[in-house]
Amino acid sequence: MPSSHDWINNPLGVVEGMFAASQNNPNSGWEAKAVEFFKDHLNEKDAHTWVPSLNDVPLHYLKPNSLVKFRCLIQDMFDPEFYMGVYEAVNPSTRDKVLRCGKYKDVTECGVDFNSKNTVTAERQTFYCVPIPGESPWFPLILSHCYAGLSQARDVPSTSYAPARQKRSYEEDDDMDTQPQKQRDVGWIAPLLSAGPQTASEHHGNGDCKRQETEAPSSQVASASRVDLNFPLPGEKGPSCLLKVYEDWDGFKLNDAVEVFGILSVSPALSALADEKDASSSLLDPADSMETAEEQRVHSPPASLVPRLHMLYAKPLPHNNPLLPAAACEQNSAYLSSTRSEMATVRTELLAYFTHILLGDALAAEYLILHLISNVYHRHDVLPLGKFTLNLSGCPTEASYTERFYQIIQQLVPSSYYLGMTLQNMNQMRLVPKKDYVANRLVSGALQLARNTSLFLDESRLEQGQLDTTGVRNVTALGNVISWQKFDYDFNYHQMGIPCNINVLIASEGRSLLPSDCRIHLQSQVAPSDVEEYLRSIHTQSQASQLNKFRVYLSVARLLDYSISDEVTKSVEDDFVEMRKDDPQSISAEDLHRMLVVARLLSLSLGQTSLSRDGWLRAKHIEALRRSRMEQHKCVNGNEQ
Amino acid sequence: MSSPLMYGTPSSRVEGTPRSAVRGTPARQRPDLGSVRKAPEVDLQSEPPSADGPAASETNAGQRLVIWGTDVNVGTCKEKFQRFLQRFIDPTSSEDENAGLDLNEPLYMQKLEEISVVGDPVLNVSCLHVQSFDAELYRQLICYPQEVIPTFDMAVNELFFERFPDSILEYQIQVRPYNALKTRNMRSLNPEDIDQLITISGMVIRTSQLIPEMQEAFFQCQVCAFTTRVEVDRGRIAEPAVCRHCNTTHSLALVHNRSVFSDKQMIKIQESPEDMPAGQTPHTTIVYGHNDLVDKVQPGDRINITGVYRAVPMRANPRQSSVKSVYKTHIDAIHFRKTDEKRLHGLDEDSEQKLFTEDRVQTLKELAGKPDVYERLSSALAPSIYEHEDIKKGILLQLFGGSRKDFSATGRGNFRADVNILLCGDPGTSKSQLLQYVFNLVPRGQYTSGKGSSAVGLTAYVTKDPETRQLVLQTGALVLSDNGICCIDEFDKMSDSTRSVLHEVMEQQTLSIAKAGIICQLNARTSVLAAANPIESQWNPKKTTIENIQLPHTLLSRFDLIFLMLDPQDEAYDRRLAHHLVSLYYQSEEQIEEEFLDMAVLRDYIAYARTYINPRLSEEASQTLIEAYVDMRKIGSGRGMVSAYPRQLESLIRLAEAHAKVRFSEKVENIDVEEARRLHREALKQSATDPRTGFVDISILTTGMSATARKRREDIAQVLKKLIQSKGKTPAMKYQQLLDDLRGQSETAITKELFDEALRALADEDYLTVTGKTVRLLA
């Protein structure tokens, strides 16, 4: 490792250096400088790619107290905590008193003088973060591809580690062949480790990767089952972490997706302290009765399972697509304008692709594109603008069509979730987050999703039966998400409305029981004998390069700015008045709302950042086509309203 | 510990404490303040408070003696507090604690008298009173509660026993300050508040079991049975290493059941939802209640708590080389005050009271001074919804509400002050959006949908608490929105039984419950804002309101205003609407902000007006109201219709009062009545217009059918009867034939419905029967 990367391998050294330098100069503002230092370094070209990511690299490959990054969702916010910002410690060998900095650390060095006058109490906030829910399975492939060029020696395990499953087993095999002895060692050490913290700290002290190896993935899974990591979606994997935030924590909101750069702290002392307390329950220790066992488990889980991350720098993620440059905004806009020119051609390809999937229905494919790039870009008092919930009715009843369809969408969007609306799911799933006062945490629900997550509701799974209380509440929550992009979290004594930004796609046979912004009835042009086979063939035919193009396209379209010029405004108004004049029933204010959204999305899908007259006409045209199809459909099915 | 107070010998009792002067009555430990030990004192002149070393406590002479680490001089402090107790008068006090006291006499002396009678040795002292009396004393109280409050205790006991030498108390009086202004919000607590007196508000979410906490340890020597007591200081017991009697080392053993324990309870409180910034989760804080504060509060209570904020470092463990660098924080409660105690039986102004800063009040008053404030506010309401000016005005008045009047002395109980509004109209005319907006605007709003809610969801239900296994009453939307607005969407989709509970709520404003042995009447002083869709998918202008929404007229008459939200079909309107919508979609945020009043300002404005403004009718205004009412009655009288009932008069009064509130006026004047009348008329015009005659007819709403319609039906029936009679003896006629004949004969257009109605009327008279397409005469 080159010495220039010390700020990655030993960021605490940098912080402490600055702290020490500031001692002679009380007003130096070293804290701001330290943050600035890391920010500058990270903003250098490519610098952020050198930092290993907690998402992709298993925890036991990461060096403790090094700089890591984590792409995550703020799932819960704990209470702020006071810590010793500066404390005085006695050096056991020299008996000198030394001032130490407690920032970015969980534990203090030995010999703290609690009564020292120089102790400075500071405040920090803890967030509980989980990986962004529903991240698509194509992520690791892309990322491993990105890192391929950077693969380095084993002592920087981060970058060389490819999280793809096959790769891992290969690596393990490799270990087996070359170091059989070591593997056996590991087997011995593992039980010892769990027995006592002392052994763990020994290994930690040695600082070699043996410690890391011992916490092999298998044991991680085993312990994970013991501690509920509170992922919003069932079956999610990955690390969660306790994020310690030192400044501006008011700027973070629940469910924000952020990329955090911080100092990894997995000190075994943390979990040791927790164990200690159970053993020595002294009556007079005030700390004892404060927390219940559940709360302990939630707020100070073993560091090997839930590492602590001391934040140096965080940036909000406008998107979580690894194919797009994650760089700062200025560069982004340059990037956007460069890709804009190609958008029209990619769109044509994507339209053809979707048309295939939707059994030859080009209009539905068009709407599907619009839906996938929709985004709540503004809230006007309670009204969310830009949402575009699509109800795709008339889906083939063949068992697996909707599932296959979801898999294809999953291949294209960065994060998504499939929710089969079976009676059982509706009655039993926890969609709405609920506060658990015993453990003092927000128990997540499946609707606690990051912005722009695609939620695929499969209503074709609906069966006859009765919804119970939970079911009714879940359906209400879904309805609120669709209509207001906001739903109530259950805080037991009161409800709290939390805004969200979720793209909901409803696949159903008839009209959905949930509200939707726009409904289109599928009209298949082709009738393949085996739908599943048909879709699978499309799925396998598509090439990675083409898929990547689509992925970039969908994310970019969402990021573009949009405006309407005065002239177009005028002509839209004229159009509206004209249409109302002919037949007032034909178009209502709600229709105009929808048409404006369609026009917006249609323009963006073509890479146009402002509405043109043509764009408006085109929007009008496809809306008219859709409406006429609805009319038709109404006649065919008398009982539909 | 960051506080320097750790120094000094903890259990040293300075000789001759004033406590001993208070004869006989035992002092009770104050675990809420740490230990009751007397802190060492320092001489201010010789040693500045920041000086280091316990040597300071040895300088015992001199005038300016202060407690170590503070600038509190015990003597001065005591004197000041005694002066405060003897002299403080607050003639404007409206706190419930002071009910029944003579406000022109020294307040706290009366309270001491009360203590001597009742024997409850607790004196609650409002910090605000202290502040207004002596700002310096207040500052000391806030900064050094641990030292100052015991001093207060001494002072009050001396004073008390001087005055009532014969009274016997269980233990010495304890002073409990409350209402410290230092901190209001849990979120604003920061390291500087440690060891200071704070008051925060919140909601209790958990209470623990009772924890016995040792106050005084009792040791006995194993060798010579010598006993000794050691006071507990901040959770530590200094175990005596040597027996003083026989000089054996490590021979003393703790005897548990002779040690002194006090009660302690852990209480968790959570920020109230109103204090929370958007997008954040509520914070929680741990509170310890001691002695008689144990079990004073239950989960779910909203309380104001005054106490000392503490931070305890994680204990250094001898076996561990490093420790967690985090402190544990909690509050030692000194005083609880429930804010929602009286929710169930009376007006609760305290919790409504929002603190407005001087600046804010100034802005609000400035705004109120503007001549067009009414228009401004109504346009600031739900700006994303286009036009519907009158509806917005109506809702605005609903938000302000009328003045409460209490006639319970004359046996009529409370008069309803809340305005109820019903919106009906075509689907997709942003009714729900308006409801959502209102729900988001008001602090105590509830939003339910008629489709999903059941009667119990609206009222209250009895459940078994999983923890205590007791029956508890869970309140529903209507009770929860007491003093707020209950928004009910899809009012028409409600089941009949659900709707029936609304009858009581919407006029009497109470809810009676008789379930599972719980019989009670809850207050539900809520305004109802409801939205209903027509029974057919589109509003039928040829039908009356009742026919369109199919709601019982008994319920409809309880709405003060019923608005129709229809799609007006005219070009200019369309153009403006289109412009509004398009601009909604591309205007930048700043532009929108500029155009309209901020939602927060509006919210404060309403809260201020609701709390502080209570308009009364002026003489002039009453006259105008009477005229207006008489006029309304007159309109219909010519045609044999009643166009107004006393209920409408009450509505008018409420609306006029609300309008006066909008102006921040304490008097209802003519302009208020005029506007109320106009709005009422507008609403009536929309909802109670007889589609056949075009006249406003209140009986559409009160009886479900317009008077003309009734008259007309009878007329046609008579004509039809004559027609049939003129046909002579034909026992059966063709239906179509008869209709055509009637049409030919009549000058007015006769619709099929009208004809059917006439036939039905005749059938009711047993004159004929209709079977399929033939009409048969009976008899």
Coordinates of N, CA, C and O in Angstrom, one line a residue, chain B residues 497-578:
Chain B
S497 N -75.2 2.1 10.7 CA -74.9 2.1 12.2 C -73.7 3.0 12.5 O -73.7 3.6 13.6
T498 N -72.8 3.1 11.6 CA -71.7 4.0 11.9 C -72.1 5.4 11.9 O -71.7 6.2 12.7
R499 N -73.0 5.7 10.9 CA -73.4 7.1 10.8 C -74.2 7.5 12.0 O -74.2 8.7 12.4
S500 N -74.9 6.5 12.5 CA -75.8 6.9 13.6 C -75.1 7.5 14.8 O -75.6 8.3 15.6
V501 N -73.8 7.0 15.0 CA -73.1 7.6 16.1 C -72.7 9.1 15.9 O -72.5 9.8 16.9
L502 N -72.8 9.5 14.7 CA -72.4 10.8 14.4 C -73.5 11.8 14.8 O -73.2 13.0 15.1
H503 N -74.7 11.3 15.0 CA -75.8 12.2 15.4 C -75.5 12.9 16.7 O -75.6 14.1 16.8
E504 N -75.1 12.1 17.6 CA -74.8 12.6 18.9 C -73.6 13.6 18.9 O -73.6 14.7 19.4
V505 N -72.5 13.1 18.2 CA -71.3 13.9 18.2 C -71.5 15.2 17.5 O -71.1 16.3 18.0
M506 N -72.3 15.3 16.5 CA -72.4 16.5 15.7 C -73.3 17.5 16.3 O -73.3 18.7 15.9
E507 N -74.1 17.2 17.2 CA -74.9 18.2 17.9 C -74.5 18.4 19.3 O -74.2 19.4 19.8
Q508 N -74.6 17.3 20.1 CA -74.3 17.4 21.5 C -72.8 17.4 21.8 O -72.4 17.7 22.9
Q509 N -72.0 16.9 20.9 CA -70.6 16.9 21.0 C -70.1 16.0 22.1 O -69.1 16.3 22.8
T510 N -70.8 15.0 22.4 CA -70.4 14.0 23.3 C -70.5 12.6 22.7 O -71.2 12.5 21.7
L511 N -69.9 11.7 23.3 CA -70.0 10.3 22.8 C -70.4 9.4 24.0 O -69.7 9.4 25.0
S512 N -71.5 8.7 23.9 CA -71.8 7.9 25.1 C -71.4 6.5 24.7 O -71.7 6.0 23.6
I513 N -70.8 5.8 25.7 CA -70.4 4.5 25.5 C -70.9 3.6 26.5 O -70.9 3.9 27.7
A514 N -71.4 2.5 26.2 CA -71.8 1.5 27.1 C -71.4 0.1 26.6 O -72.0 -0.5 25.8
K515 N -70.2 -0.2 27.1 CA -69.6 -1.5 26.5 C -68.8 -2.2 27.7 O -68.1 -1.5 28.4
A516 N -69.0 -3.4 27.8 CA -68.2 -4.3 28.7 C -68.1 -3.6 30.0 O -67.0 -3.5 30.6
G517 N -69.2 -3.2 30.5 CA -69.1 -2.6 31.9 C -68.6 -1.2 32.0 O -68.5 -0.7 33.1
I518 N -68.2 -0.7 30.9 CA -67.7 0.7 31.0 C -68.8 1.6 30.4 O -69.1 1.5 29.2
I519 N -69.4 2.4 31.2 CA -70.4 3.3 30.8 C -69.9 4.7 31.0 O -69.6 5.1 32.1
C520 N -69.7 5.4 29.9 CA -69.3 6.8 30.1 C -69.6 7.7 29.0 O -70.1 7.2 27.9
Q521 N -69.4 8.9 29.2 CA -69.7 9.9 28.2 C -68.4 10.6 27.9 O -67.8 11.2 28.8
L522 N -67.9 10.6 26.7 CA -66.6 11.2 26.4 C -66.9 12.5 25.6 O -67.9 12.6 24.9
N523 N -66.0 13.4 25.8 CA -66.2 14.6 25.0 C -65.7 14.4 23.6 O -64.7 13.8 23.4
A524 N -66.4 14.9 22.6 CA -66.0 14.8 21.3 C -66.3 16.2 20.6 O -67.1 16.3 19.7
R525 N -65.6 17.2 21.1 CA -65.9 18.5 20.6 C -65.1 18.7 19.3 O -64.2 19.5 19.2
T526 N -65.5 18.0 18.3 CA -64.7 18.0 17.1 C -65.6 18.6 16.0 O -66.8 18.5 15.9
S527 N -64.9 19.3 15.1 CA -65.6 19.7 13.9 C -65.5 18.6 12.9 O -64.5 17.9 12.8
V528 N -66.5 18.4 12.2 CA -66.5 17.3 11.2 C -66.4 17.9 9.8 O -67.2 18.8 9.4
L529 N -65.4 17.5 9.0 CA -65.3 17.9 7.7 C -65.5 16.6 6.8 O -64.6 15.7 6.9
A530 N -66.6 16.5 6.2 CA -66.9 15.3 5.5 C -67.0 15.5 4.0 O -67.2 16.6 3.5
A531 N -66.7 14.5 3.2 CA -66.8 14.5 1.8 C -67.6 13.4 1.3 O -67.5 12.3 1.8
A532 N -68.6 13.6 0.4 CA -69.4 12.6 -0.1 C -69.5 12.6 -1.6 O -69.5 13.7 -2.2
N533 N -69.6 11.5 -2.2 CA -69.8 11.4 -3.6 C -71.3 11.1 -3.9 O -72.0 10.5 -3.1
P534 N -71.7 11.6 -5.1 CA -73.1 11.3 -5.4 C -73.3 9.8 -5.6 O -72.3 9.1 -6.0
I535 N -74.5 9.4 -5.4 CA -74.8 7.9 -5.5 C -74.6 7.4 -6.9 O -74.1 6.3 -7.1
E536 N -75.0 8.2 -7.9 CA -74.7 7.9 -9.2 C -73.3 8.4 -9.4 O -72.8 9.2 -8.7
S537 N -72.6 8.0 -10.5 CA -71.2 8.3 -10.6 C -71.1 9.8 -10.8 O -70.1 10.4 -10.4
Q538 N -72.1 10.4 -11.4 CA -72.0 11.9 -11.6 C -73.1 12.6 -10.9 O -74.1 12.0 -10.6
W539 N -72.8 13.8 -10.5 CA -73.9 14.6 -9.9 C -75.0 14.9 -10.8 O -74.7 15.3 -12.0
N540 N -76.2 14.6 -10.4 CA -77.3 14.9 -11.3 C -78.0 16.2 -10.9 O -78.6 16.3 -9.9
P541 N -77.8 17.2 -11.7 CA -78.3 18.5 -11.4 C -79.8 18.6 -11.3 O -80.4 19.5 -10.8
K542 N -80.4 17.6 -11.8 CA -81.9 17.6 -11.8 C -82.4 17.1 -10.5 O -83.6 17.0 -10.3
K543 N -81.6 16.6 -9.7 CA -82.0 16.0 -8.4 C -81.5 16.9 -7.3 O -80.6 17.7 -7.4
T544 N -82.2 16.7 -6.1 CA -81.8 17.5 -4.9 C -80.6 16.9 -4.3 O -80.2 15.7 -4.7
T545 N -80.0 17.6 -3.4 CA -78.8 17.1 -2.7 C -79.1 15.7 -2.1 O -78.3 14.8 -2.2
I546 N -80.2 15.7 -1.4 CA -80.5 14.5 -0.6 C -80.6 13.3 -1.6 O -80.1 12.2 -1.4
E547 N -81.3 13.5 -2.7 CA -81.4 12.5 -3.7 C -80.1 12.1 -4.3 O -79.9 10.9 -4.6
N548 N -79.2 13.0 -4.4 CA -77.9 12.7 -5.0 C -77.0 11.9 -4.1 O -76.3 11.1 -4.6
I549 N -77.0 12.3 -2.9 CA -76.0 11.6 -2.0 C -76.7 10.6 -1.1 O -76.0 9.8 -0.4
Q550 N -78.0 10.5 -1.0 CA -78.7 9.5 -0.3 C -78.2 9.4 1.2 O -77.9 8.4 1.7
L551 N -78.2 10.6 1.8 CA -77.9 10.6 3.2 C -79.1 11.0 4.0 O -79.9 11.8 3.4
P552 N -79.3 10.5 5.1 CA -80.5 10.9 5.9 C -80.5 12.4 6.2 O -79.5 12.9 6.6
H553 N -81.7 13.0 6.0 CA -81.7 14.4 6.2 C -81.4 14.8 7.7 O -81.0 15.9 8.0
T554 N -81.7 13.9 8.6 CA -81.4 14.2 10.0 C -80.0 14.5 10.2 O -79.6 15.3 11.0
L555 N -79.1 13.8 9.5 CA -77.7 14.0 9.6 C -77.3 15.3 8.8 O -76.5 16.1 9.3
L556 N -77.9 15.5 7.7 CA -77.5 16.6 6.8 C -77.8 17.9 7.5 O -77.0 18.9 7.4
S557 N -78.9 18.0 8.3 CA -79.2 19.2 8.9 C -78.2 19.6 10.0 O -78.2 20.7 10.5
R558 N -77.4 18.7 10.4 CA -76.4 19.0 11.4 C -75.1 19.7 10.8 O -74.2 20.1 11.5
F559 N -75.1 19.7 9.5 CA -73.9 20.4 8.9 C -74.3 21.9 8.8 O -75.4 22.2 8.3
D560 N -73.4 22.7 9.2 CA -73.6 24.1 9.0 C -73.6 24.6 7.6 O -74.3 25.4 7.2
L561 N -72.6 24.0 6.9 CA -72.5 24.4 5.5 C -72.4 23.1 4.7 O -71.6 22.2 5.0
I562 N -73.1 23.1 3.6 CA -73.0 22.0 2.7 C -72.6 22.6 1.3 O -73.3 23.5 0.8
F563 N -71.5 22.2 0.8 CA -71.0 22.8 -0.4 C -71.1 21.7 -1.5 O -70.8 20.6 -1.3
L564 N -71.3 22.2 -2.7 CA -71.2 21.3 -3.9 C -69.9 21.6 -4.5 O -69.6 22.8 -4.8
M565 N -69.1 20.6 -4.8 CA -67.9 20.9 -5.6 C -68.2 20.3 -7.0 O -68.0 19.1 -7.2
L566 N -68.6 21.2 -7.8 CA -69.0 20.7 -9.2 C -68.0 21.3 -10.2 O -67.2 22.2 -9.9
D567 N -68.0 20.6 -11.3 CA -67.2 21.1 -12.4 C -67.9 22.2 -13.1 O -68.9 21.9 -13.8
P568 N -67.6 23.4 -12.9 CA -68.3 24.5 -13.6 C -67.9 24.4 -15.1 O -66.7 24.2 -15.4
Q569 N -68.9 24.4 -16.0 CA -68.5 24.3 -17.3 C -68.5 25.6 -18.1 O -69.5 26.0 -18.7
D570 N -67.4 26.3 -17.9 CA -67.4 27.6 -18.7 C -66.0 27.9 -19.1 O -65.0 27.5 -18.4
E571 N -65.8 28.5 -20.2 CA -64.5 28.6 -20.8 C -63.5 29.3 -20.0 O -62.4 28.9 -19.8
A572 N -63.9 30.5 -19.5 CA -62.9 31.3 -18.7 C -62.4 30.5 -17.5 O -61.2 30.5 -17.2
Y573 N -63.3 29.7 -16.9 CA -62.9 28.9 -15.7 C -61.9 27.9 -16.2 O -60.9 27.7 -15.6
D574 N -62.2 27.2 -17.3 CA -61.4 26.2 -17.8 C -60.0 26.7 -18.0 O -59.0 26.1 -17.7
R575 N -59.9 27.9 -18.6 CA -58.6 28.5 -18.9 C -57.8 28.8 -17.7 O -56.6 28.4 -17.6
R576 N -58.5 29.3 -16.7 CA -57.8 29.6 -15.5 C -57.3 28.3 -14.8 O -56.2 28.2 -14.3
L577 N -58.2 27.4 -14.8 CA -57.9 26.1 -14.2 C -56.6 25.5 -14.9 O -55.7 25.0 -14.3
A578 N -56.6 25.5 -16.2 CA -55.5 24.9 -17.0 C -54.2 25.6 -16.6 O -53.2 25.0 -16.4

